[in-house]
Amino acid sequence: MSRYLHLATRLREHIQMGYFAPGDKLPSVRQLAGEHGVSISTVQEAYRVLEQDGLVEAKAKSGYFVARAKERIARPKESKPPQRPMDVSLWEDVLAMLMGHGVDASCEFQHAMPDMSSSTLKPLLKNIYELNRHRPQDGMSYGHVQGELGLREQLARLTATTGCQLDAEDFVVTSGCQEALSVCLRAVAQSGDVIAVESPGFYGAMQAIKAANLKALEIPTDSRDGMSIEALKLAMDQWPVKAILVTPTVNNPQGYVMPLAKKQALYQLAREYDIAIIEDDIYGDIAFEYPRPKTIKSFDEDGRVLLCSSFSKTLAPGFRVGWIAPGRYRDKVTHIKYVSSSMCPTLPQLAIGNFIRQGGYDRHLRSMRQSYRKARDAMLKGIEQHFPAHTRVSFPEGGFILWLELPEGYDAARLAELAKQRGIILAPGQMFSATGKYRNCLRFNYIDRDLATREQSIAVLGDILAAMASSKLETA
């Protein structure tokens, strides 16, 4: 590696590890040249690389500073869902979108799929190959009902970075986070019970509520800091809420990170009403903030928080390795997991456990955070350029999905139909509500395909939206 790239890598790591916060002044060119024994031009070239990556900005006569993220488009308004428990619907819409994956499409914005092309995954793939070659019997026998011990030990280490103090016995491995959420709902609630959820919320969680014959109580949610604690308290005073299901760290679909004080307030509210919290942390490890944000589970003093996650969004969904730290519900969760799907496949657990232990997981996350942040900024720029005036967009603080609110009068489902004819697959907003709200909204995966293809697809969507607006004017 050339000297300037080596220096740029060191500085990037320091920024991502939080040694320098957004807005902080960075060491001067002369200072870095002296400290690292390189020329001034080498330092300047390193800073140029970081400027191109959007991590650093130069200010005339002042030096270099850690770049602050810029919001150029208004955020979506706080949601106003129905103020009563509702049966979850729209399974047919969700199924149609799921069945559409893998079609011959130029761009698939609908699925929350991570980047699986990164070279940082090669050690994991090699690990799987070596296990298949030298220990194939491990993949053919029954594993531990709670999951492989080596993986659970690494999960305890990972969750320490979220503020939790857990050990291997505190975890139950599942077939992805979808099973984790489903198992947790069945562990804390019975048929007909009410579950408080964010609105908009993840359609998979909504369908898990439907499958358990529960009712969803959608709570107003802000795209900046999450579920309204005040509205939640009012709802809990009015309705017999059994549990709160929430994705507070890099939310799906809006991408926000709930402030730490608000997470603590949510936990205290659950204690006050003596109910459980199911915390979906599947995107938490790819928050852009470093160190990564703490979980609600980090405040848990009495085991009422069931922390769920998976490697589906950080590594690859095909491994189907998720997990629960179920607190006081561990025995019930273990039983429900056993009777629903018994044990999980062993080899993926062993490989991922080794990958974490050897440091590959941390290296992969560092690379993905940088890549996803750049993709977010490019997507926001494209939406600003091509979409109608008064479009509102969330500003994700991690991960690779965002929430978009079109101006009133636009039908996102109709846009999805027209876009599909042009080879672009979308996720209309009505799937992210129990009752089909958000018909003028969409969720976007902003890392599918290469940058040029994404930019072209956004331009095509802009053309379709312009044609929709023109058609409305002609028929008015």
XYZ file of C-alpha atoms in Angstrom:
476
model
C 0.000 0.000 0.000
C 1.338 3.458 -0.893
C 2.145 5.845 1.945
C -0.755 8.198 1.362
C -3.266 5.319 1.268
C -1.771 3.845 4.427
C -2.103 7.218 6.171
C -5.648 7.685 4.851
C -6.579 4.259 6.210
C -5.192 5.130 9.655
C -7.079 8.418 9.754
C -10.286 6.756 8.524
C -10.073 4.163 11.305
C -9.555 6.875 13.909
C -12.608 8.763 12.665
C -14.767 5.635 12.538
C -13.623 4.594 16.025
C -14.713 7.941 17.421
C -11.312 9.455 18.215
C -12.489 12.441 16.178
C -16.182 13.407 16.279
C -18.114 15.105 13.444
C -17.025 18.717 13.270
C -13.690 18.152 15.065
C -10.569 19.771 13.645
C -8.053 17.219 12.400
C -4.264 17.471 12.810
C -2.589 19.917 10.454
C -0.747 18.796 7.362
C 2.618 19.752 8.875
C 1.808 17.996 12.165
C 0.887 14.734 10.455
C 3.915 14.931 8.166
C 6.185 15.235 11.213
C 4.439 12.530 13.255
C 4.466 9.951 10.443
C 7.734 10.883 8.772
C 6.157 11.564 5.388
C 6.108 14.490 3.009
C 3.521 17.266 3.083
C 2.255 16.149 -0.340
C 1.657 12.632 1.051
C -0.546 14.038 3.830
C -2.403 16.254 1.371
C -3.079 13.270 -0.874
C -4.354 11.255 2.124
C -6.743 14.054 3.044
C -7.868 14.250 -0.595
C -8.849 10.557 -0.463
C -10.845 11.123 2.721
C -12.548 14.156 1.169
C -13.659 12.010 -1.778
C -15.077 9.481 0.708
C -17.086 12.223 2.410
C -15.336 11.760 5.756
C -13.304 14.993 5.735
C -13.953 18.547 4.590
C -11.420 21.327 4.038
C -12.068 24.862 5.246
C -10.075 27.713 3.729
C -7.353 28.998 6.078
C -8.632 26.701 8.856
C -7.507 23.178 7.924
C -9.300 19.862 7.736
C -12.351 18.800 9.757
C -14.386 15.638 10.213
C -17.366 16.084 7.900
C -20.825 16.491 9.328
C -23.617 14.594 7.626
C -25.804 16.968 5.628
C -29.578 16.731 5.371
C -30.779 18.409 2.198
C -34.362 17.146 2.076
C -37.105 17.501 4.687
C -37.780 14.440 6.817
C -41.122 12.612 6.792
C -43.759 13.953 9.151
C -44.481 12.149 12.419
C -46.901 9.337 11.668
C -50.565 9.429 12.728
C -51.751 5.813 12.828
C -55.148 4.574 14.069
C -55.485 4.960 17.828
C -56.784 1.450 18.492
C -55.586 -2.179 18.230
C -56.022 -3.588 14.735
C -55.796 -6.944 12.995
C -52.796 -7.073 10.656
C -53.665 -7.392 6.968
C -51.817 -7.110 3.635
C -50.180 -10.548 3.647
C -50.966 -10.828 -0.050
C -48.971 -7.639 -0.748
C -46.025 -8.910 1.258
C -46.143 -12.318 -0.428
C -46.234 -10.742 -3.886
C -43.137 -8.712 -3.072
C -41.313 -11.742 -1.639
C -42.168 -13.807 -4.703
C -40.816 -11.035 -6.913
C -37.256 -11.443 -5.655
C -34.884 -12.822 -8.257
C -36.881 -11.751 -11.277
C -35.036 -10.272 -14.218
C -34.845 -6.732 -12.856
C -32.402 -3.917 -13.476
C -32.665 -2.737 -9.866
C -34.337 -4.285 -6.802
C -34.964 -1.542 -4.268
C -37.557 -3.588 -2.360
C -35.473 -6.021 -0.296
C -33.288 -5.170 2.695
C -30.316 -7.115 1.326
C -26.745 -6.363 2.440
C -23.721 -6.114 0.173
C -22.475 -9.687 -0.192
C -19.779 -8.922 -2.768
C -17.228 -7.428 -0.379
C -13.791 -9.055 -0.187
C -14.054 -8.828 3.606
C -16.395 -11.850 3.467
C -13.750 -14.099 1.880
C -12.361 -15.354 5.219
C -15.868 -16.413 6.233
C -16.412 -18.282 2.974
C -13.019 -19.947 3.383
C -13.997 -20.958 6.901
C -17.162 -22.611 5.610
C -15.177 -24.427 2.940
C -12.644 -25.725 5.482
C -15.394 -26.914 7.834
C -17.156 -28.723 4.997
C -13.895 -30.319 3.932
C -12.480 -31.366 7.287
C -15.500 -31.603 9.615
C -18.491 -32.535 7.437
C -19.952 -34.677 10.220
C -20.542 -31.531 12.275
C -23.111 -30.448 9.739
C -24.982 -33.757 9.737
C -25.709 -34.314 13.425
C -27.999 -32.609 15.935
C -26.617 -29.476 17.525
C -27.305 -27.888 20.879
C -30.902 -26.715 21.296
C -29.670 -23.239 22.334
C -27.094 -23.081 19.527
C -23.396 -23.842 19.245
C -21.431 -22.827 22.328
C -18.612 -21.207 20.322
C -21.068 -18.875 18.601
C -22.895 -18.046 21.821
C -19.600 -17.147 23.473
C -18.878 -14.717 20.665
C -22.396 -13.287 20.935
C -21.694 -12.504 24.578
C -18.567 -10.610 23.486
C -20.417 -8.725 20.751
C -23.290 -7.669 22.984
C -20.817 -6.267 25.513
C -20.274 -3.463 22.981
C -24.004 -2.675 23.263
C -23.769 -2.179 27.034
C -24.996 -5.673 28.005
C -23.382 -8.094 30.428
C -24.405 -11.524 29.171
C -22.814 -14.953 28.936
C -23.225 -17.869 26.555
C -26.106 -19.395 28.516
C -28.170 -16.236 28.013
C -28.611 -16.832 24.254
C -30.835 -18.968 22.050
C -29.827 -19.272 18.387
C -32.640 -19.081 15.825
C -33.171 -19.378 12.082
C -32.727 -15.676 11.435
C -34.304 -12.697 13.160
C -37.734 -13.429 11.688
C -37.955 -16.621 13.734
C -36.537 -14.769 16.739
C -39.357 -12.198 16.604
C -41.995 -14.878 16.081
C -40.718 -16.975 19.013
C -40.577 -13.940 21.291
C -44.136 -12.884 20.475
C -45.394 -16.363 21.308
C -43.378 -16.371 24.530
C -44.814 -13.129 25.916
C -48.373 -13.033 24.531
C -51.426 -15.169 23.895
C -54.018 -15.112 21.144
C -55.899 -11.817 21.089
C -53.314 -9.830 23.064
C -52.241 -6.341 21.989
C -48.685 -5.546 20.860
C -47.529 -1.921 20.613
C -45.439 -1.306 17.490
C -43.771 1.546 15.657
C -45.633 3.052 12.726
C -44.371 2.622 10.063
C -42.885 -0.702 11.133
C -41.174 -3.734 9.624
C -43.670 -5.809 7.626
C -42.090 -9.082 8.809
C -42.813 -8.148 12.411
C -46.369 -7.191 11.430
C -46.887 -10.579 9.799
C -45.447 -12.352 12.860
C -48.108 -10.555 14.927
C -50.747 -11.716 12.457
C -49.489 -15.330 12.539
C -49.701 -15.404 16.349
C -53.303 -14.093 16.185
C -52.325 -10.912 18.046
C -53.417 -7.323 17.447
C -51.111 -4.459 16.514
C -51.420 -1.070 18.201
C -49.471 1.360 16.005
C -47.784 4.191 17.912
C -46.899 7.569 16.323
C -43.241 7.545 15.342
C -40.861 10.319 14.341
C -38.199 9.725 11.691
C -35.620 11.506 13.848
C -35.882 9.796 17.243
C -38.493 7.053 17.009
C -41.626 6.003 18.853
C -43.412 8.705 20.835
C -43.121 7.828 24.533
C -46.005 10.177 25.352
C -48.315 8.568 22.784
C -47.257 5.105 23.952
C -48.130 5.932 27.561
C -51.530 7.267 26.548
C -52.174 4.118 24.525
C -51.149 1.881 27.415
C -53.522 3.744 29.722
C -56.339 3.034 27.285
C -55.552 -0.467 25.994
C -54.236 -3.691 27.640
C -50.851 -3.709 25.900
C -49.005 -6.979 26.498
C -45.633 -6.089 24.970
C -43.762 -3.440 22.976
C -42.028 -4.506 19.758
C -39.487 -1.909 18.695
C -36.423 -1.450 16.442
C -34.737 1.514 18.132
C -31.227 1.289 16.646
C -31.076 1.858 12.870
C -34.792 1.415 12.528
C -36.482 -0.479 9.722
C -37.795 1.293 7.650
C -36.739 4.812 8.716
C -33.120 4.309 9.756
C -33.134 6.490 12.891
C -31.289 5.745 16.118
C -33.427 6.422 19.185
C -31.501 8.625 21.657
C -30.099 6.791 24.670
C -32.219 8.751 27.173
C -35.342 7.836 25.213
C -34.362 4.151 25.208
C -34.032 4.310 28.980
C -37.407 6.067 29.275
C -39.005 3.331 27.163
C -37.569 0.667 29.454
C -38.779 2.493 32.571
C -42.259 2.775 31.064
C -42.301 -0.978 30.434
C -41.316 -1.534 34.069
C -44.041 0.805 35.257
C -46.692 -1.155 33.348
C -44.943 -4.508 33.916
C -44.803 -5.572 30.278
C -42.119 -7.025 28.017
C -40.047 -5.293 25.338
C -39.057 -7.212 22.214
C -36.045 -5.282 20.891
C -35.082 -5.937 17.268
C -31.400 -4.988 16.923
C -30.723 -6.572 13.547
C -29.159 -3.395 12.072
C -27.447 -2.176 15.245
C -23.962 -3.398 14.302
C -23.987 -1.332 11.109
C -24.884 1.962 12.729
C -22.591 4.669 11.337
C -21.883 5.897 14.867
C -18.852 4.304 16.538
C -18.830 2.881 19.148
C -22.167 1.480 18.112
C -25.236 2.702 20.087
C -26.309 0.919 23.254
C -29.454 -1.200 23.313
C -32.542 -0.949 25.507
C -31.382 -4.326 26.825
C -28.378 -2.559 28.390
C -30.780 -1.011 30.936
C -32.542 -4.300 31.676
C -32.434 -5.044 35.401
C -35.222 -7.621 35.618
C -35.043 -9.610 32.369
C -38.112 -8.087 30.686
C -36.247 -7.174 27.470
C -35.942 -9.877 24.810
C -33.085 -8.763 22.545
C -33.253 -10.182 18.999
C -30.793 -9.977 16.133
C -29.275 -11.849 13.231
C -26.344 -11.885 10.838
C -28.732 -11.532 7.882
C -28.084 -7.797 7.499
C -24.426 -7.687 8.518
C -23.188 -10.801 6.639
C -25.765 -12.601 4.473
C -29.392 -13.716 4.911
C -28.793 -17.187 3.472
C -26.903 -18.346 6.571
C -30.163 -18.109 8.565
C -28.337 -17.475 11.838
C -30.191 -15.265 14.287
C -30.423 -15.154 18.055
C -32.345 -14.070 21.130
C -31.146 -12.928 24.549
C -34.544 -13.557 26.174
C -33.858 -12.648 29.800
C -36.477 -14.063 32.178
C -38.200 -15.767 29.232
C -35.259 -18.016 28.348
C -36.858 -21.353 29.282
C -40.096 -20.536 27.455
C -38.255 -19.232 24.401
C -36.088 -22.372 24.300
C -39.154 -24.604 24.420
C -41.002 -22.690 21.696
C -37.893 -22.691 19.512
C -37.505 -26.467 20.004
C -41.101 -27.367 19.136
C -41.201 -25.014 16.137
C -37.920 -25.835 14.369
C -35.742 -27.837 16.775
C -32.027 -27.042 16.306
C -30.438 -24.733 13.741
C -27.868 -25.928 11.167
C -24.460 -26.281 12.785
C -21.875 -25.374 10.138
C -22.982 -21.751 9.605
C -22.893 -21.205 13.366
C -19.376 -22.634 13.650
C -18.134 -20.593 10.702
C -19.606 -17.318 11.945
C -18.303 -17.961 15.463
C -14.784 -18.450 14.050
C -15.153 -15.373 11.827
C -15.994 -13.206 14.834
C -13.256 -14.708 17.012
C -10.609 -14.162 14.337
C -11.507 -10.469 13.922
C -13.063 -10.818 10.465
C -16.474 -9.620 11.585
C -15.157 -6.314 12.941
C -13.124 -5.702 9.774
C -16.166 -6.436 7.626
C -18.356 -4.055 9.624
C -15.848 -1.215 9.276
C -15.828 -1.652 5.514
C -19.622 -1.860 5.280
C -20.235 1.235 7.393
C -18.086 3.298 5.048
C -19.660 1.822 1.922
C -23.234 2.193 3.151
C -22.756 5.789 4.250
C -21.497 6.744 0.776
C -24.396 4.894 -0.861
C -26.887 6.710 1.376
C -25.520 10.104 0.440
C -25.586 9.234 -3.264
C -29.195 8.038 -3.027
C -30.299 11.185 -1.205
C -28.623 13.298 -3.865
C -30.386 11.370 -6.642
C -33.789 11.679 -4.965
C -33.268 15.400 -4.476
C -32.381 15.762 -8.150
C -35.071 13.590 -9.767
C -38.089 13.297 -7.457
C -40.959 15.813 -7.148
C -40.656 18.930 -5.024
C -41.789 18.438 -1.420
C -40.684 14.804 -1.372
C -39.608 13.904 2.170
C -36.885 11.385 3.019
C -35.577 9.883 6.254
C -31.884 10.325 7.017
C -30.613 6.847 8.001
C -27.984 6.725 10.729
C -26.807 3.296 9.641
C -27.694 0.305 7.508
C -28.836 0.496 3.900
C -32.545 1.370 3.813
C -34.462 4.646 3.897
C -38.091 5.782 4.003
C -39.478 8.140 1.391
C -42.721 10.125 1.541
C -44.058 11.397 -1.779
C -46.230 14.522 -1.865
C -49.934 13.975 -1.237
C -51.793 12.642 -4.256
C -49.108 10.200 -5.409
C -49.929 6.488 -5.181
C -46.803 4.469 -4.336
C -48.506 1.195 -5.270
C -49.236 2.574 -8.745
C -45.654 3.795 -9.002
C -44.469 0.281 -8.119
C -46.615 -1.203 -10.896
C -45.264 1.214 -13.503
C -41.688 0.835 -12.275
C -41.878 -2.955 -12.512
C -42.616 -2.587 -16.211
C -39.258 -0.786 -16.472
C -37.410 -3.480 -14.494
C -37.352 -1.623 -11.158
C -38.859 -3.352 -8.111
C -40.149 -1.253 -5.193
C -41.605 -1.778 -1.706
C -44.739 0.387 -1.339
C -45.405 1.873 2.066
C -48.725 0.195 2.858
C -46.917 -3.038 3.795
C -45.293 -1.247 6.724
C -48.599 -0.698 8.510
C -51.096 -3.102 10.016
C -53.908 -1.433 8.113
C -52.413 -0.269 4.807
C -51.487 3.309 5.634
C -48.602 5.154 3.924
C -49.892 4.714 0.394
C -47.738 7.633 -0.737
C -44.573 6.167 0.849
C -41.809 3.738 -0.144
C -38.906 1.949 1.483
C -35.674 1.909 -0.518
C -32.644 -0.344 -0.317
C -29.911 2.041 -1.453
C -27.118 -0.483 -2.105
C -28.628 -2.827 -4.706
C -26.521 -3.074 -7.879
C -23.688 -0.668 -8.669
C -23.862 3.099 -8.169
C -24.379 3.890 -11.874
C -27.323 1.463 -12.117
C -28.912 2.878 -8.974
C -28.542 6.434 -10.245
C -30.082 5.501 -13.588
C -32.975 3.734 -11.862
C -33.681 6.764 -9.668
C -33.751 8.941 -12.812
C -36.235 6.523 -14.407
C -38.441 6.677 -11.319
C -38.309 10.460 -11.517
C -39.529 10.294 -15.117
C -42.394 7.974 -14.131
C -43.415 10.302 -11.298
C -43.369 13.274 -13.676
C -45.595 11.370 -16.087
C -47.970 10.472 -13.227
C -48.193 14.140 -12.234
C -48.821 15.169 -15.847
C -51.564 12.545 -16.192
C -53.282 13.853 -13.070
C -53.237 17.376 -14.422
C -54.711 16.267 -17.754
C -57.612 14.474 -16.055
C -58.278 17.215 -13.525
